[in-house]
Amino acid sequence: MYLSLPLPSTVTRMMTVTVFSGTGDSLPMPYTVTVPKNGVCRDLCKALSDACCLKESETLLLGEVYDYRIYRYFSPLELLHIIKDGDQLVAYKLPAGHEKLLRIEILHRNVDRIYSRAPV
């Protein structure tokens, strides 16, 4: 009288990424987007671009933060299934031609700490 059926597996997953402005003109903002479970980082960047209204003159640099530091950057073809649900992901809005730059330096500062020191 009973029929066992397998539960349907999901083909998408939700990922939360904090997007930082490359110019510092806006506060960091977390975005939660839906991506294919077996997709690549390019799919995540596309979903984030739509969510944060990225301009055509901008692109996203996707990275992972561990122990309050940038642990690694993701290439567009890296598989999303290697990113765990607990990983802290960040994306930086950069000019579209940032790949041609020799060096990109990303620096986070606590504003209170900067202005609380006396000038030297």
Short mmCIF file of C-alpha atoms in Angstrom, two decimals:
data_model
loop_
_atom_site.label_atom_id
_atom_site.label_comp_id
_atom_site.label_asym_id
_atom_site.label_seq_id
_atom_site.Cartn_x
_atom_site.Cartn_y
_atom_site.Cartn_z
CA MET A 1 0.00 0.00 0.00
CA TYR A 2 3.00 2.37 0.33
CA LEU A 3 5.21 3.67 -2.45
CA SER A 4 8.65 5.13 -1.65
CA LEU A 5 9.77 7.98 -3.86
CA PRO A 6 13.09 9.80 -3.76
CA LEU A 7 13.05 13.43 -2.69
CA PRO A 8 13.68 15.78 -5.58
CA SER A 9 17.15 17.30 -5.46
CA THR A 10 17.55 20.99 -5.97
CA VAL A 11 19.47 22.28 -8.96
CA THR A 12 20.08 25.75 -7.51
CA ARG A 13 21.58 27.15 -4.35
CA MET A 14 21.52 30.49 -2.55
CA MET A 15 24.80 32.31 -1.99
CA THR A 16 25.44 35.51 -0.05
CA VAL A 17 28.24 37.83 -1.17
CA THR A 18 29.23 41.19 0.32
CA VAL A 19 29.88 43.68 -2.49
CA PHE A 20 32.39 46.49 -1.90
CA SER A 21 32.68 49.61 -4.02
CA GLY A 22 36.09 50.02 -5.62
CA THR A 23 35.96 53.77 -5.11
CA GLY A 24 34.62 53.68 -1.55
CA ASP A 25 31.63 55.85 -2.46
CA SER A 26 29.12 53.43 -0.92
CA LEU A 27 28.96 51.09 2.05
CA PRO A 28 29.54 47.34 1.65
CA MET A 29 26.25 45.61 0.91
CA PRO A 30 25.39 41.89 1.22
CA TYR A 31 23.46 40.33 -1.67
CA THR A 32 21.87 36.89 -1.68
CA VAL A 33 21.49 35.41 -5.16
CA THR A 34 20.36 32.12 -6.64
CA VAL A 35 22.87 30.27 -8.81
CA PRO A 36 23.06 26.82 -10.44
CA LYS A 37 24.40 24.27 -7.97
CA ASN A 38 26.81 22.89 -10.59
CA GLY A 39 27.65 26.31 -12.05
CA VAL A 40 30.89 28.27 -12.21
CA CYS A 41 31.98 31.56 -10.62
CA ARG A 42 31.02 33.40 -13.80
CA ASP A 43 27.38 32.45 -13.06
CA LEU A 44 27.72 33.91 -9.56
CA CYS A 45 29.24 37.15 -10.92
CA LYS A 46 26.43 37.45 -13.47
CA ALA A 47 23.76 37.04 -10.78
CA LEU A 48 25.56 39.58 -8.56
CA SER A 49 25.90 42.02 -11.46
CA ASP A 50 22.13 41.96 -11.93
CA ALA A 51 21.43 42.23 -8.20
CA CYS A 52 23.73 45.18 -7.51
CA CYS A 53 23.00 47.03 -10.81
CA LEU A 54 26.60 46.86 -12.01
CA LYS A 55 27.47 49.45 -14.68
CA GLU A 56 28.86 48.36 -18.04
CA SER A 57 32.13 50.12 -17.20
CA GLU A 58 32.56 47.96 -14.07
CA THR A 59 33.34 44.34 -13.36
CA LEU A 60 33.45 42.19 -10.22
CA LEU A 61 36.46 40.56 -8.59
CA LEU A 62 35.22 37.64 -6.48
CA GLY A 63 37.16 36.50 -3.43
CA GLU A 64 36.99 34.61 -0.16
CA VAL A 65 37.77 36.10 3.25
CA TYR A 66 39.21 33.92 5.99
CA ASP A 67 40.43 35.14 9.38
CA TYR A 68 39.60 38.75 8.38
CA ARG A 69 41.94 38.63 5.36
CA ILE A 70 41.54 37.95 1.68
CA TYR A 71 42.29 34.25 1.44
CA ARG A 72 41.99 33.83 -2.33
CA TYR A 73 40.43 35.16 -5.51
CA PHE A 74 38.25 33.03 -7.76
CA SER A 75 38.72 32.67 -11.50
CA PRO A 76 35.55 32.84 -13.65
CA LEU A 77 35.72 29.11 -14.50
CA GLU A 78 36.11 27.75 -10.95
CA LEU A 79 33.28 25.44 -9.95
CA LEU A 80 30.78 26.71 -7.38
CA HIS A 81 30.51 23.37 -5.60
CA ILE A 82 34.00 23.91 -4.11
CA ILE A 83 32.62 26.90 -2.17
CA LYS A 84 31.09 25.78 1.11
CA ASP A 85 27.95 27.34 2.58
CA GLY A 86 29.91 28.81 5.50
CA ASP A 87 32.59 30.51 3.37
CA GLN A 88 32.60 34.31 3.56
CA LEU A 89 32.52 35.65 0.01
CA VAL A 90 33.24 39.20 -1.10
CA ALA A 91 33.17 40.96 -4.46
CA TYR A 92 34.86 44.22 -5.40
CA LYS A 93 33.49 46.57 -8.07
CA LEU A 94 36.44 47.47 -10.29
CA PRO A 95 36.91 49.23 -13.64
CA ALA A 96 36.21 46.87 -16.55
CA GLY A 97 39.87 46.69 -17.67
CA HIS A 98 41.34 45.76 -14.26
CA GLU A 99 42.90 42.58 -15.72
CA LYS A 100 45.41 44.78 -17.58
CA LEU A 101 46.60 46.47 -14.38
CA LEU A 102 49.92 45.31 -13.00
CA ARG A 103 48.84 45.54 -9.39
CA ILE A 104 45.57 45.81 -7.52
CA GLU A 105 45.78 46.73 -3.86
CA ILE A 106 42.64 46.36 -1.76
CA LEU A 107 42.76 47.93 1.66
CA HIS A 108 40.12 48.03 4.39
CA ARG A 109 40.41 50.54 7.19
CA ASN A 110 38.41 51.32 10.27
CA VAL A 111 37.53 55.03 9.96
CA ASP A 112 37.36 55.56 13.75
CA ARG A 113 40.89 54.27 14.16
CA ILE A 114 42.28 56.48 11.37
CA TYR A 115 40.85 59.72 12.73
CA SER A 116 41.45 59.00 16.39
CA ARG A 117 45.22 59.25 15.98
CA ALA A 118 46.96 62.57 16.23
CA PRO A 119 48.76 63.68 13.07
CA VAL A 120 52.49 63.08 13.07
#
